[in-house]
Short mmCIF file of C-alpha atoms in Angstrom, two decimals:
data_model
loop_
_atom_site.label_atom_id
_atom_site.label_comp_id
_atom_site.label_asym_id
_atom_site.label_seq_id
_atom_site.Cartn_x
_atom_site.Cartn_y
_atom_site.Cartn_z
CA UNK A 1 5.24 13.41 23.44
CA UNK A 2 3.38 16.04 25.47
CA UNK A 3 0.16 14.05 24.98
CA UNK A 4 1.63 10.95 26.67
CA UNK A 5 1.37 10.37 30.40
CA UNK A 6 4.48 9.73 32.48
CA UNK A 7 3.69 6.01 32.51
CA UNK A 8 3.32 5.96 28.73
CA UNK A 9 6.59 7.83 28.26
CA UNK A 10 8.33 5.33 30.52
CA UNK A 11 6.89 2.46 28.45
CA UNK A 12 8.05 4.15 25.27
CA UNK A 13 11.56 4.56 26.70
CA UNK A 14 11.58 0.89 27.70
CA UNK A 15 10.59 -0.19 24.19
CA UNK A 16 13.06 2.10 22.41
CA UNK A 17 15.78 1.12 24.90
CA UNK A 18 15.16 -2.54 24.08
CA UNK A 19 15.44 -1.62 20.40
CA UNK A 20 18.82 0.03 21.07
CA UNK A 21 20.06 -3.16 22.75
CA UNK A 22 18.79 -5.31 19.89
CA UNK A 23 20.52 -3.07 17.35
CA UNK A 24 23.75 -3.15 19.34
CA UNK A 25 23.58 -6.95 19.54
CA UNK A 26 22.97 -7.25 15.79
CA UNK A 27 25.88 -4.91 15.07
CA UNK A 28 28.18 -6.89 17.37
CA UNK A 29 27.36 -10.46 16.28
CA UNK A 30 27.02 -9.49 12.62
CA UNK A 31 30.14 -7.36 12.37
CA UNK A 32 31.52 -9.57 9.59
CA UNK A 33 28.18 -9.82 7.80
CA UNK A 34 25.75 -7.38 6.12
CA UNK A 35 23.43 -7.94 9.10
CA UNK A 36 25.86 -5.81 11.10
CA UNK A 37 24.99 -2.78 8.97
CA UNK A 38 21.34 -3.33 9.79
CA UNK A 39 22.27 -3.51 13.46
CA UNK A 40 23.68 0.02 13.27
CA UNK A 41 20.56 1.23 11.46
CA UNK A 42 18.30 -0.26 14.17
CA UNK A 43 20.56 1.22 16.85
CA UNK A 44 20.41 4.69 15.28
CA UNK A 45 16.64 4.56 14.66
CA UNK A 46 15.77 3.45 18.19
CA UNK A 47 18.44 5.69 19.74
CA UNK A 48 16.92 8.81 18.18
CA UNK A 49 13.46 7.83 19.45
CA UNK A 50 14.90 7.06 22.91
CA UNK A 51 16.45 10.54 23.01
CA UNK A 52 13.21 12.23 21.86
CA UNK A 53 11.14 10.46 24.51
CA UNK A 54 13.78 11.01 27.19
CA UNK A 55 13.76 14.76 26.64
CA UNK A 56 10.04 14.88 27.51
CA UNK A 57 10.07 12.26 30.25
CA UNK A 58 9.53 14.68 33.13
CA UNK A 59 7.32 17.21 31.34
CA UNK A 60 3.90 18.05 32.78
CA UNK A 61 1.13 15.48 32.46
CA UNK A 62 -1.52 16.13 29.76
CA UNK A 63 -4.74 17.64 31.08
CA UNK A 64 -7.12 16.67 28.27
CA UNK A 65 -10.11 14.45 28.93
CA UNK A 66 -9.36 11.47 26.70
CA UNK A 67 -12.88 10.11 26.95
CA UNK A 68 -14.31 12.86 24.73
CA UNK A 69 -11.80 13.00 21.87
CA UNK A 70 -10.02 10.83 19.36
CA UNK A 71 -6.28 10.24 19.22
CA UNK A 72 -5.09 11.49 15.84
CA UNK A 73 -1.37 12.20 16.33
CA UNK A 74 -0.24 8.84 14.83
CA UNK A 75 -2.57 9.40 11.87
CA UNK A 76 -0.98 12.78 11.17
CA UNK A 77 2.56 11.41 11.23
CA UNK A 78 1.45 8.36 9.22
CA UNK A 79 0.17 10.57 6.40
CA UNK A 80 3.46 12.49 6.26
CA UNK A 81 5.46 9.25 6.28
CA UNK A 82 3.28 7.84 3.49
CA UNK A 83 3.95 10.89 1.33
CA UNK A 84 7.68 10.78 2.14
CA UNK A 85 7.86 7.15 0.98
CA UNK A 86 5.77 8.02 -2.09
CA UNK A 87 8.32 10.62 -3.19
CA UNK A 88 11.32 8.38 -2.47
CA UNK A 89 9.89 5.19 -3.97
CA UNK A 90 8.30 6.80 -7.03
CA UNK A 91 11.53 8.70 -7.64
CA UNK A 92 13.30 5.34 -7.59
CA UNK A 93 10.68 4.05 -10.02
CA UNK A 94 11.45 6.81 -12.51
CA UNK A 95 15.15 5.96 -12.21
CA UNK A 96 14.46 2.25 -12.73
CA UNK A 97 12.27 2.93 -15.78
CA UNK A 98 14.92 5.26 -17.19
CA UNK A 99 17.59 2.56 -16.81
CA UNK A 100 15.54 0.29 -19.06
CA UNK A 101 15.46 2.99 -21.75
CA UNK A 102 19.02 4.22 -21.16
CA UNK A 103 21.06 1.47 -19.43
CA UNK A 104 24.00 3.78 -18.69
CA UNK A 105 21.94 5.75 -16.14
CA UNK A 106 23.63 4.13 -13.17
CA UNK A 107 26.73 4.68 -11.10
CA UNK A 108 29.68 2.36 -11.35
CA UNK A 109 28.58 0.56 -8.19
CA UNK A 110 26.58 -2.57 -7.43
CA UNK A 111 24.00 -0.75 -5.30
CA UNK A 112 22.79 1.31 -8.28
CA UNK A 113 22.08 -1.68 -10.52
CA UNK A 114 18.55 -2.40 -11.72
CA UNK A 115 18.31 -5.58 -9.62
CA UNK A 116 18.91 -3.66 -6.38
CA UNK A 117 17.00 -0.43 -6.84
CA UNK A 118 13.95 -2.07 -8.42
CA UNK A 119 12.82 -3.73 -5.12
CA UNK A 120 13.45 -0.40 -3.35
CA UNK A 121 10.85 1.05 -5.72
CA UNK A 122 8.31 -1.80 -5.45
CA UNK A 123 8.58 -2.29 -1.69
CA UNK A 124 8.76 1.45 -1.07
CA UNK A 125 5.53 2.07 -2.97
CA UNK A 126 3.65 -0.97 -1.64
CA UNK A 127 4.79 -1.00 1.97
CA UNK A 128 6.22 2.47 2.56
CA UNK A 129 3.56 4.51 0.76
CA UNK A 130 0.64 2.08 0.80
CA UNK A 131 1.34 0.55 4.22
CA UNK A 132 1.68 3.88 6.02
CA UNK A 133 -1.47 5.18 4.34
CA UNK A 134 -3.40 2.07 5.40
CA UNK A 135 -2.19 2.26 8.99
CA UNK A 136 -2.88 5.99 9.27
CA UNK A 137 -6.36 5.88 7.73
CA UNK A 138 -7.32 2.74 9.67
CA UNK A 139 -6.54 4.54 12.95
CA UNK A 140 -8.79 7.41 11.85
CA UNK A 141 -11.64 5.29 10.50
CA UNK A 142 -11.87 2.70 13.27
CA UNK A 143 -12.21 5.43 15.90
CA UNK A 144 -14.87 7.42 14.02
CA UNK A 145 -17.00 4.47 12.96
CA UNK A 146 -16.78 2.94 16.44
CA UNK A 147 -17.16 6.24 18.29
CA UNK A 148 -14.36 5.04 20.55
CA UNK A 149 -10.85 6.29 21.20
CA UNK A 150 -7.97 3.87 20.80
CA UNK A 151 -7.39 2.08 24.12
CA UNK A 152 -3.86 3.41 24.67
CA UNK A 153 -1.41 5.85 23.11
CA UNK A 154 1.76 3.77 22.98
CA UNK A 155 0.56 0.89 20.78
CA UNK A 156 -0.32 3.11 17.77
CA UNK A 157 3.16 4.64 17.84
CA UNK A 158 4.76 1.21 18.19
CA UNK A 159 2.83 -0.02 15.14
CA UNK A 160 3.54 3.04 12.99
CA UNK A 161 7.21 3.55 13.86
CA UNK A 162 7.93 -0.18 14.10
CA UNK A 163 6.52 -0.67 10.62
CA UNK A 164 8.68 2.15 9.28
CA UNK A 165 11.75 0.59 10.90
CA UNK A 166 10.94 -2.54 8.90
CA UNK A 167 10.63 -0.45 5.71
CA UNK A 168 14.01 1.22 6.35
CA UNK A 169 15.71 -2.12 7.05
CA UNK A 170 14.15 -3.63 3.92
CA UNK A 171 15.10 -0.76 1.57
CA UNK A 172 18.66 -0.47 2.90
CA UNK A 173 19.05 -4.24 2.67
CA UNK A 174 18.24 -4.27 -1.03
CA UNK A 175 20.92 -1.67 -1.71
CA UNK A 176 23.62 -3.65 0.12
CA UNK A 177 22.57 -6.95 -1.43
CA UNK A 178 20.42 -8.58 1.28
CA UNK A 179 17.45 -10.38 -0.26
CA UNK A 180 15.48 -13.64 -0.13
CA UNK A 181 14.79 -13.23 -3.88
CA UNK A 182 11.04 -13.53 -3.31
CA UNK A 183 8.74 -11.02 -4.97
CA UNK A 184 7.27 -8.59 -2.41
CA UNK A 185 9.00 -10.64 0.32
CA UNK A 186 12.68 -9.83 -0.13
CA UNK A 187 13.67 -8.92 3.49
CA UNK A 188 15.58 -11.55 5.43
CA UNK A 189 14.57 -13.55 8.51
CA UNK A 190 15.24 -11.01 11.27
CA UNK A 191 13.27 -8.28 9.48
CA UNK A 192 10.42 -10.75 8.94
CA UNK A 193 10.36 -11.65 12.64
CA UNK A 194 10.21 -7.98 13.58
CA UNK A 195 7.27 -7.37 11.23
CA UNK A 196 5.36 -10.26 12.83
CA UNK A 197 5.68 -8.57 16.25
CA UNK A 198 4.52 -5.22 14.86
CA UNK A 199 1.61 -6.81 13.01
CA UNK A 200 0.36 -8.74 16.04
CA UNK A 201 0.28 -5.49 18.04
CA UNK A 202 -1.60 -3.84 15.16
CA UNK A 203 -4.23 -6.60 15.10
CA UNK A 204 -4.68 -6.55 18.88
CA UNK A 205 -4.99 -2.75 18.85
CA UNK A 206 -7.69 -2.88 16.18
CA UNK A 207 -9.65 -5.57 18.03
CA UNK A 208 -9.35 -3.71 21.35
CA UNK A 209 -10.71 -0.54 19.76
CA UNK A 210 -13.67 -2.34 18.19
CA UNK A 211 -14.37 -4.15 21.47
CA UNK A 212 -14.82 -0.86 23.31
CA UNK A 213 -16.96 0.77 20.62
CA UNK A 214 -20.00 2.90 21.43
CA UNK A 215 -21.57 2.17 18.04
CA UNK A 216 -23.28 -1.27 17.99
CA UNK A 217 -22.76 -1.68 14.25
CA UNK A 218 -19.33 -2.51 12.82
CA UNK A 219 -19.14 -0.45 9.65
CA UNK A 220 -18.06 -2.35 6.53
CA UNK A 221 -14.77 -0.43 6.17
CA UNK A 222 -13.61 -2.13 9.37
CA UNK A 223 -14.37 -5.54 7.87
CA UNK A 224 -12.04 -4.78 4.98
CA UNK A 225 -9.30 -3.38 7.20
CA UNK A 226 -9.48 -6.38 9.54
CA UNK A 227 -9.22 -8.85 6.64
CA UNK A 228 -6.17 -6.92 5.43
CA UNK A 229 -4.49 -7.14 8.84
CA UNK A 230 -5.37 -10.77 9.60
CA UNK A 231 -4.72 -12.39 6.21
CA UNK A 232 -1.50 -10.46 5.55
CA UNK A 233 -0.19 -11.81 8.87
CA UNK A 234 -0.94 -15.40 7.80
CA UNK A 235 0.54 -14.89 4.33
CA UNK A 236 3.69 -13.29 5.72
CA UNK A 237 4.35 -16.00 8.30
CA UNK A 238 3.83 -18.95 5.95
CA UNK A 239 5.73 -17.58 2.96
CA UNK A 240 8.68 -16.48 5.08
CA UNK A 241 9.18 -19.74 6.97
CA UNK A 242 12.95 -20.07 6.70
CA UNK A 243 15.97 -21.46 8.51
CA UNK A 244 18.81 -18.98 9.12
CA UNK A 245 22.21 -20.20 7.95
CA UNK A 246 23.57 -18.53 11.09
CA UNK A 247 22.08 -16.32 13.80
CA UNK A 248 24.99 -13.96 13.24
CA UNK A 249 24.30 -13.59 9.52
CA UNK A 250 21.57 -12.37 7.21
CA UNK A 251 21.34 -15.42 4.95
CA UNK A 252 18.50 -17.90 5.39
CA UNK A 253 17.02 -20.80 3.40
CA UNK A 254 13.32 -21.27 2.67
CA UNK A 255 11.47 -24.11 4.38
CA UNK A 256 10.02 -24.98 0.96
CA UNK A 257 11.78 -26.11 -2.19
CA UNK A 258 11.14 -26.50 -5.88
CA UNK A 259 7.60 -26.19 -7.17
CA UNK A 260 6.24 -26.07 -3.60
CA UNK A 261 8.30 -22.96 -2.94
CA UNK A 262 6.99 -21.39 -6.16
CA UNK A 263 3.38 -22.23 -5.23
CA UNK A 264 3.69 -20.81 -1.71
CA UNK A 265 5.42 -17.68 -3.07
CA UNK A 266 2.63 -16.92 -5.54
CA UNK A 267 -0.07 -17.88 -3.06
CA UNK A 268 1.55 -15.13 -1.00
CA UNK A 269 2.36 -12.81 -3.92
CA UNK A 270 -1.11 -12.62 -5.41
CA UNK A 271 -2.79 -12.48 -2.03
CA UNK A 272 -0.49 -9.63 -1.08
CA UNK A 273 -2.18 -7.87 -3.99
CA UNK A 274 -5.56 -9.12 -2.73
CA UNK A 275 -5.34 -8.30 0.96
CA UNK A 276 -2.72 -5.55 1.07
CA UNK A 277 -3.49 -3.69 -2.13
CA UNK A 278 -7.21 -4.42 -2.43
CA UNK A 279 -9.20 -5.05 0.76
CA UNK A 280 -7.40 -2.40 2.82
CA UNK A 281 -7.90 0.23 0.14
CA UNK A 282 -11.53 -0.83 -0.34
CA UNK A 283 -11.95 0.00 3.34
CA UNK A 284 -10.54 3.42 2.50
CA UNK A 285 -12.93 3.74 -0.46
CA UNK A 286 -16.02 2.71 1.50
CA UNK A 287 -15.37 5.39 4.09
CA UNK A 288 -13.96 8.43 2.30
CA UNK A 289 -15.97 8.32 -0.94
CA UNK A 290 -19.42 8.49 0.78
CA UNK A 291 -18.07 11.11 3.20
CA UNK A 292 -16.75 13.30 0.40
CA UNK A 293 -19.79 12.83 -1.83
CA UNK A 294 -22.22 13.43 1.03
CA UNK A 295 -24.12 10.32 -0.07
CA UNK A 296 -24.76 6.99 1.69
CA UNK A 297 -23.32 3.80 0.25
CA UNK A 298 -25.54 2.79 -2.68
CA UNK A 299 -26.03 -0.74 -1.33
CA UNK A 300 -24.72 -1.77 2.05
CA UNK A 301 -25.81 -5.38 1.47
CA UNK A 302 -23.81 -5.44 -1.76
CA UNK A 303 -20.71 -4.22 0.09
CA UNK A 304 -20.99 -7.14 2.52
CA UNK A 305 -21.58 -9.68 -0.25
CA UNK A 306 -18.62 -8.24 -2.14
CA UNK A 307 -16.47 -8.56 0.98
CA UNK A 308 -17.16 -12.27 1.44
CA UNK A 309 -16.81 -12.95 -2.28
CA UNK A 310 -13.40 -11.28 -2.40
CA UNK A 311 -12.21 -13.00 0.78
CA UNK A 312 -13.26 -16.46 -0.46
CA UNK A 313 -12.33 -16.24 -4.15
CA UNK A 314 -9.08 -14.28 -3.95
CA UNK A 315 -7.28 -16.74 -1.69
CA UNK A 316 -7.28 -19.44 -4.43
CA UNK A 317 -6.09 -17.54 -7.49
CA UNK A 318 -2.29 -17.28 -6.99
CA UNK A 319 -1.55 -20.35 -9.11
CA UNK A 320 -2.48 -18.47 -12.30
CA UNK A 321 1.02 -16.94 -12.05
CA UNK A 322 2.46 -20.39 -12.74
CA UNK A 323 0.78 -21.47 -15.98
CA UNK A 324 2.90 -23.71 -18.22
CA UNK A 325 5.23 -24.66 -15.35
CA UNK A 326 5.81 -27.83 -13.30
CA UNK A 327 2.81 -26.96 -11.11
CA UNK A 328 0.11 -29.65 -11.41
CA UNK A 329 -2.45 -28.91 -14.11
CA UNK A 330 -5.41 -29.13 -11.73
CA UNK A 331 -3.87 -26.44 -9.48
CA UNK A 332 -3.44 -24.16 -12.48
CA UNK A 333 -7.06 -24.79 -13.49
CA UNK A 334 -8.21 -23.99 -9.96
CA UNK A 335 -6.44 -20.63 -10.22
CA UNK A 336 -8.13 -19.88 -13.58
CA UNK A 337 -11.58 -20.80 -12.28
CA UNK A 338 -11.45 -18.64 -9.19
CA UNK A 339 -9.80 -15.77 -11.10
CA UNK A 340 -12.78 -15.61 -13.45
CA UNK A 341 -15.27 -15.93 -10.55
CA UNK A 342 -13.46 -13.13 -8.72
CA UNK A 343 -14.70 -10.68 -11.31
CA UNK A 344 -18.19 -10.73 -9.74
CA UNK A 345 -17.36 -9.41 -6.22
CA UNK A 346 -14.69 -7.09 -7.62
CA UNK A 347 -17.08 -5.40 -10.02
CA UNK A 348 -19.71 -5.34 -7.28
CA UNK A 349 -17.43 -3.09 -5.21
CA UNK A 350 -16.47 -0.90 -8.17
CA UNK A 351 -20.10 -0.56 -9.25
CA UNK A 352 -21.23 0.11 -5.69
CA UNK A 353 -18.75 2.98 -5.44
CA UNK A 354 -19.80 4.52 -8.76
CA UNK A 355 -23.52 4.15 -7.99
CA UNK A 356 -22.91 5.93 -4.69
CA UNK A 357 -22.03 9.00 -6.76
CA UNK A 358 -25.54 9.15 -8.27
CA UNK A 359 -26.84 12.57 -7.35
CA UNK A 360 -23.33 13.85 -6.70
CA UNK A 361 -21.78 13.93 -10.18
CA UNK A 362 -21.70 17.73 -10.08
CA UNK A 363 -19.36 17.38 -7.09
CA UNK A 364 -17.12 15.06 -9.11
CA UNK A 365 -16.88 17.75 -11.78
CA UNK A 366 -15.96 20.49 -9.32
CA UNK A 367 -14.02 18.59 -6.62
CA UNK A 368 -10.66 17.12 -7.65
CA UNK A 369 -10.48 15.15 -4.39
CA UNK A 370 -13.69 13.30 -5.18
CA UNK A 371 -12.48 12.89 -8.76
CA UNK A 372 -9.41 11.01 -7.45
CA UNK A 373 -11.77 8.58 -5.72
CA UNK A 374 -14.05 8.19 -8.73
CA UNK A 375 -11.14 7.47 -11.07
CA UNK A 376 -9.77 4.99 -8.51
CA UNK A 377 -13.06 3.06 -8.60
CA UNK A 378 -12.98 3.02 -12.41
CA UNK A 379 -9.41 1.74 -12.52
CA UNK A 380 -10.24 -0.86 -9.87
CA UNK A 381 -12.98 -2.22 -12.10
CA UNK A 382 -10.76 -2.15 -15.20
CA UNK A 383 -7.71 -3.76 -13.60
CA UNK A 384 -9.74 -6.54 -11.96
CA UNK A 385 -11.34 -7.36 -15.31
CA UNK A 386 -7.92 -7.40 -16.94
CA UNK A 387 -6.54 -9.66 -14.19
CA UNK A 388 -9.32 -12.21 -14.65
CA UNK A 389 -8.87 -12.04 -18.43
CA UNK A 390 -5.09 -12.55 -18.23
CA UNK A 391 -5.52 -15.60 -15.98
CA UNK A 392 -7.18 -17.55 -18.83
CA UNK A 393 -4.59 -19.90 -20.35
CA UNK A 394 -4.75 -18.82 -24.03
CA UNK A 395 -4.40 -15.15 -23.03
CA UNK A 396 -1.72 -15.99 -20.48
CA UNK A 397 0.26 -17.78 -23.18
CA UNK A 398 0.68 -14.39 -24.86
CA UNK A 399 0.95 -12.12 -21.82
CA UNK A 400 3.10 -14.14 -19.41
CA UNK A 401 6.65 -12.84 -18.83
CA UNK A 402 5.92 -9.76 -20.96
CA UNK A 403 5.44 -6.07 -20.20
CA UNK A 404 1.68 -6.56 -20.48
CA UNK A 405 1.83 -7.90 -16.92
CA UNK A 406 3.81 -4.80 -15.87
CA UNK A 407 1.11 -2.59 -17.42
CA UNK A 408 -1.61 -4.55 -15.62
CA UNK A 409 0.13 -4.24 -12.25
CA UNK A 410 0.62 -0.50 -12.66
CA UNK A 411 -2.96 0.14 -13.78
CA UNK A 412 -3.91 -1.21 -10.38
CA UNK A 413 -1.07 0.35 -8.41
CA UNK A 414 -1.22 3.83 -9.99
CA UNK A 415 -4.83 4.05 -11.12
CA UNK A 416 -6.47 2.31 -8.15
CA UNK A 417 -4.23 2.23 -5.08
CA UNK A 418 -2.43 5.54 -5.46
CA UNK A 419 -5.51 7.44 -6.66
CA UNK A 420 -7.72 6.39 -3.73
CA UNK A 421 -4.84 7.10 -1.34
CA UNK A 422 -4.20 10.60 -2.66
CA UNK A 423 -7.94 11.34 -2.62
CA UNK A 424 -8.21 10.14 0.98
CA UNK A 425 -5.20 12.22 2.04
CA UNK A 426 -6.67 15.35 0.46
CA UNK A 427 -9.99 14.67 2.22
CA UNK A 428 -8.34 13.97 5.58
CA UNK A 429 -5.62 16.62 5.81
CA UNK A 430 -7.84 19.71 6.40
CA UNK A 431 -9.87 17.78 8.98
CA UNK A 432 -6.90 16.53 10.99
CA UNK A 433 -5.06 19.86 11.06
CA UNK A 434 -8.26 21.95 11.41
CA UNK A 435 -7.91 23.92 8.20
CA UNK A 436 -10.76 25.21 6.11
CA UNK A 437 -9.32 23.78 2.92
CA UNK A 438 -6.11 22.61 1.28
CA UNK A 439 -3.42 25.24 0.79
CA UNK A 440 -3.84 25.19 -2.99
CA UNK A 441 -6.76 23.64 -4.85
CA UNK A 442 -5.05 24.49 -8.12
CA UNK A 443 -2.22 22.20 -7.03
CA UNK A 444 -4.76 19.44 -6.33
CA UNK A 445 -6.12 19.88 -9.86
CA UNK A 446 -2.62 19.80 -11.31
CA UNK A 447 -1.87 16.66 -9.32
CA UNK A 448 -5.01 14.94 -10.57
CA UNK A 449 -4.31 15.57 -14.25
CA UNK A 450 -0.61 14.72 -13.91
CA UNK A 451 -1.48 11.46 -12.14
CA UNK A 452 -4.18 10.50 -14.64
CA UNK A 453 -2.11 11.34 -17.73
CA UNK A 454 0.97 9.63 -16.27
CA UNK A 455 -1.03 6.48 -15.54
CA UNK A 456 -2.60 6.36 -19.00
CA UNK A 457 0.74 6.92 -20.78
CA UNK A 458 2.50 4.33 -18.62
CA UNK A 459 -0.17 1.64 -18.95
CA UNK A 460 -0.72 2.05 -22.68
CA UNK A 461 3.05 1.97 -23.28
CA UNK A 462 3.34 -1.31 -21.36
CA UNK A 463 0.30 -2.83 -23.05
CA UNK A 464 1.79 -2.11 -26.45
CA UNK A 465 5.24 -3.25 -25.41
CA UNK A 466 3.94 -6.47 -23.85
CA UNK A 467 1.73 -7.49 -26.75
CA UNK A 468 4.58 -6.71 -29.17
CA UNK A 469 6.92 -8.89 -27.08
CA UNK A 470 4.46 -11.76 -26.92
CA UNK A 471 3.77 -11.73 -30.66
CA UNK A 472 7.47 -11.50 -31.57
CA UNK A 473 8.38 -14.35 -29.20
CA UNK A 474 5.85 -16.69 -30.80
CA UNK A 475 6.58 -15.85 -34.46
CA UNK A 476 8.37 -18.64 -36.33
CA UNK A 477 9.88 -19.00 -39.77
CA UNK A 478 8.76 -21.66 -42.25
CA UNK A 479 11.62 -23.86 -41.03
CA UNK A 480 10.32 -23.72 -37.45
CA UNK A 481 12.96 -21.39 -35.98
CA UNK A 482 12.29 -18.12 -34.17
CA UNK A 483 11.96 -15.21 -36.59
CA UNK A 484 13.11 -12.53 -34.12
CA UNK A 485 16.13 -12.53 -31.85
CA UNK A 486 16.14 -11.24 -28.30
CA UNK A 487 17.89 -8.06 -29.47
CA UNK A 488 15.14 -7.51 -32.03
CA UNK A 489 12.54 -7.46 -29.24
CA UNK A 490 14.62 -4.98 -27.24
CA UNK A 491 14.82 -2.62 -30.21
CA UNK A 492 11.05 -2.88 -30.70
CA UNK A 493 10.38 -2.12 -27.01
CA UNK A 494 12.72 0.87 -26.71
CA UNK A 495 10.18 3.60 -27.70
CA UNK A 496 7.69 2.19 -25.23
CA UNK A 497 10.29 2.25 -22.45
CA UNK A 498 10.87 5.95 -23.13
CA UNK A 499 7.11 6.55 -22.90
CA UNK A 500 7.01 4.49 -19.70
CA UNK A 501 9.69 6.63 -18.07
CA UNK A 502 7.85 9.81 -19.14
CA UNK A 503 4.54 8.58 -17.73
CA UNK A 504 6.23 7.64 -14.47
CA UNK A 505 7.86 11.08 -14.32
CA UNK A 506 4.45 12.77 -14.63
CA UNK A 507 3.06 10.62 -11.83
CA UNK A 508 6.10 11.28 -9.63
CA UNK A 509 5.75 15.03 -10.21
CA UNK A 510 2.15 14.83 -9.01
CA UNK A 511 3.24 13.02 -5.84
CA UNK A 512 5.80 15.76 -5.13
CA UNK A 513 3.10 18.42 -5.58
CA UNK A 514 0.87 16.51 -3.14
CA UNK A 515 3.62 16.36 -0.51
CA UNK A 516 4.28 20.09 -0.90
CA UNK A 517 0.57 20.95 -0.74
CA UNK A 518 0.01 18.91 2.44
CA UNK A 519 3.05 20.45 4.16
CA UNK A 520 1.93 23.96 3.20
CA UNK A 521 -1.59 23.21 4.46
CA UNK A 522 -0.15 22.16 7.82
CA UNK A 523 2.10 25.21 8.04
CA UNK A 524 -0.69 27.67 7.25
CA UNK A 525 -2.14 28.91 10.55
CA UNK A 526 -5.87 29.71 10.26
CA UNK A 527 -7.03 33.17 11.31
CA UNK A 528 -9.96 31.60 13.13
CA UNK A 529 -11.18 28.13 14.01
CA UNK A 530 -12.79 26.83 10.82
CA UNK A 531 -16.30 25.47 10.86
CA UNK A 532 -15.42 21.87 10.07
CA UNK A 533 -17.02 18.79 11.59
CA UNK A 534 -14.70 17.53 14.36
CA UNK A 535 -16.77 14.83 16.05
CA UNK A 536 -15.94 13.49 19.48
CA UNK A 537 -16.53 10.01 20.82
CA UNK A 538 -19.79 11.17 22.37
CA UNK A 539 -21.27 12.26 19.05
CA UNK A 540 -23.13 10.24 16.46
CA UNK A 541 -21.39 8.23 13.76
CA UNK A 542 -20.18 10.22 10.78
CA UNK A 543 -22.24 10.39 7.55
CA UNK A 544 -20.52 7.34 5.98
CA UNK A 545 -23.46 5.16 6.97
CA UNK A 546 -25.20 2.32 5.15
CA UNK A 547 -28.10 2.98 2.84
CA UNK A 548 -31.55 2.25 4.15
CA UNK A 549 -32.46 -1.10 2.63
#
């Protein structure tokens, strides 16, 4: 708060005060509905922020010259929030996986059932961990590559804290039974409206920063981040078009019905993977990997071509989730066609990242942070190939509704998204807090091997489980009846579910080590100012520059 001017503190108090009133209104009108509980959560969240800002309202004005430095406070808090959500959501994931192996691992209460804690895990990892990491790194990258400070200091906090309010409302809603029953889009109408407001501010902030840049070129990472922000907004609005049953209640009804609702949901669902879990993290990859390797991007032209290929092809592929359903055959075929074509720009990005490491493989051997990024690029290439392969109808006939799909999703989520995020956090933490190095490089090594082994165990367990399921479900006797019962398939899957829980536990342990290591790095006070590159807005663009072509 000490870095905000009096005017900015007053604006922050106005915003948090409005949030208090909104929470109070929700609690009052929804007192006989679960929405009332969310009203109290909003009231508490905004009330705490109102109190924090109010305490500093009349403190001295900051004396720094903002024109010669970047604003990194939101990035710092965003990294810590990302790691907090990683520990919470991955811990939930271990619990969920353990319930599948040992169903009695729950309390005698509805909130602890698989159906309620599973979306806490998925949304917590995707939005809590991934979303905070994307917001934090985008603030850092757009300033450095533009050589321009963000235009104000209230908007970044509104985006970061407003997004986390959405995450808290979503997670708590799942536990008390509030859901739209849409994959990756479970929060109800009032939470969706709030996210739209936050996301519009995020988009405007990004555009305003780029508009005032001192670097004529817009680096490719910003293209990927902007596509993530813009397309996710469109997807979110369209998929969540709904009519509330009452403005004093949480329940709403989708504007779509039947097969149209299914098509819109998976147009959203797969493009959430495309533009939330792919393009944003490719922006992260295209910035931090060249920086860490000390090498320029292998082919800047290829990165641009890959961008447009991903943007155009990905938007059409969601229908491959609905093979062998009431969806028209031509729509299913469209999804297959573009899924296969998508392999080209996806592998272009993965190959571009790996070719960037030419001349720096000795650094990969010695630097666990760079190894996180390298493994992320490998898993990105593998999981995109698998996704295109699984979209083909004959393969999909075996894989659909099985654990093979779960293995595919987690090879991308753990091997690609989490790995590049952890690598970026390890690269960014010493720079932001002005430390010479991480507190413990042994801990970084331990984290890397725990994460890699956990991912491999998890994915291979689900591949085996899924293929076993698919083969057992399509095995018939000579009389034409199913050879195996549903219980038979459960017995066959049980060993793989134990392996799945163990792999998830290894990955979760690595995330806890990362959180501890980052906190200890922050707490360690350097004996002298380390000689690390801390560029200002007046300096040249950082080394993550395009190759000379």
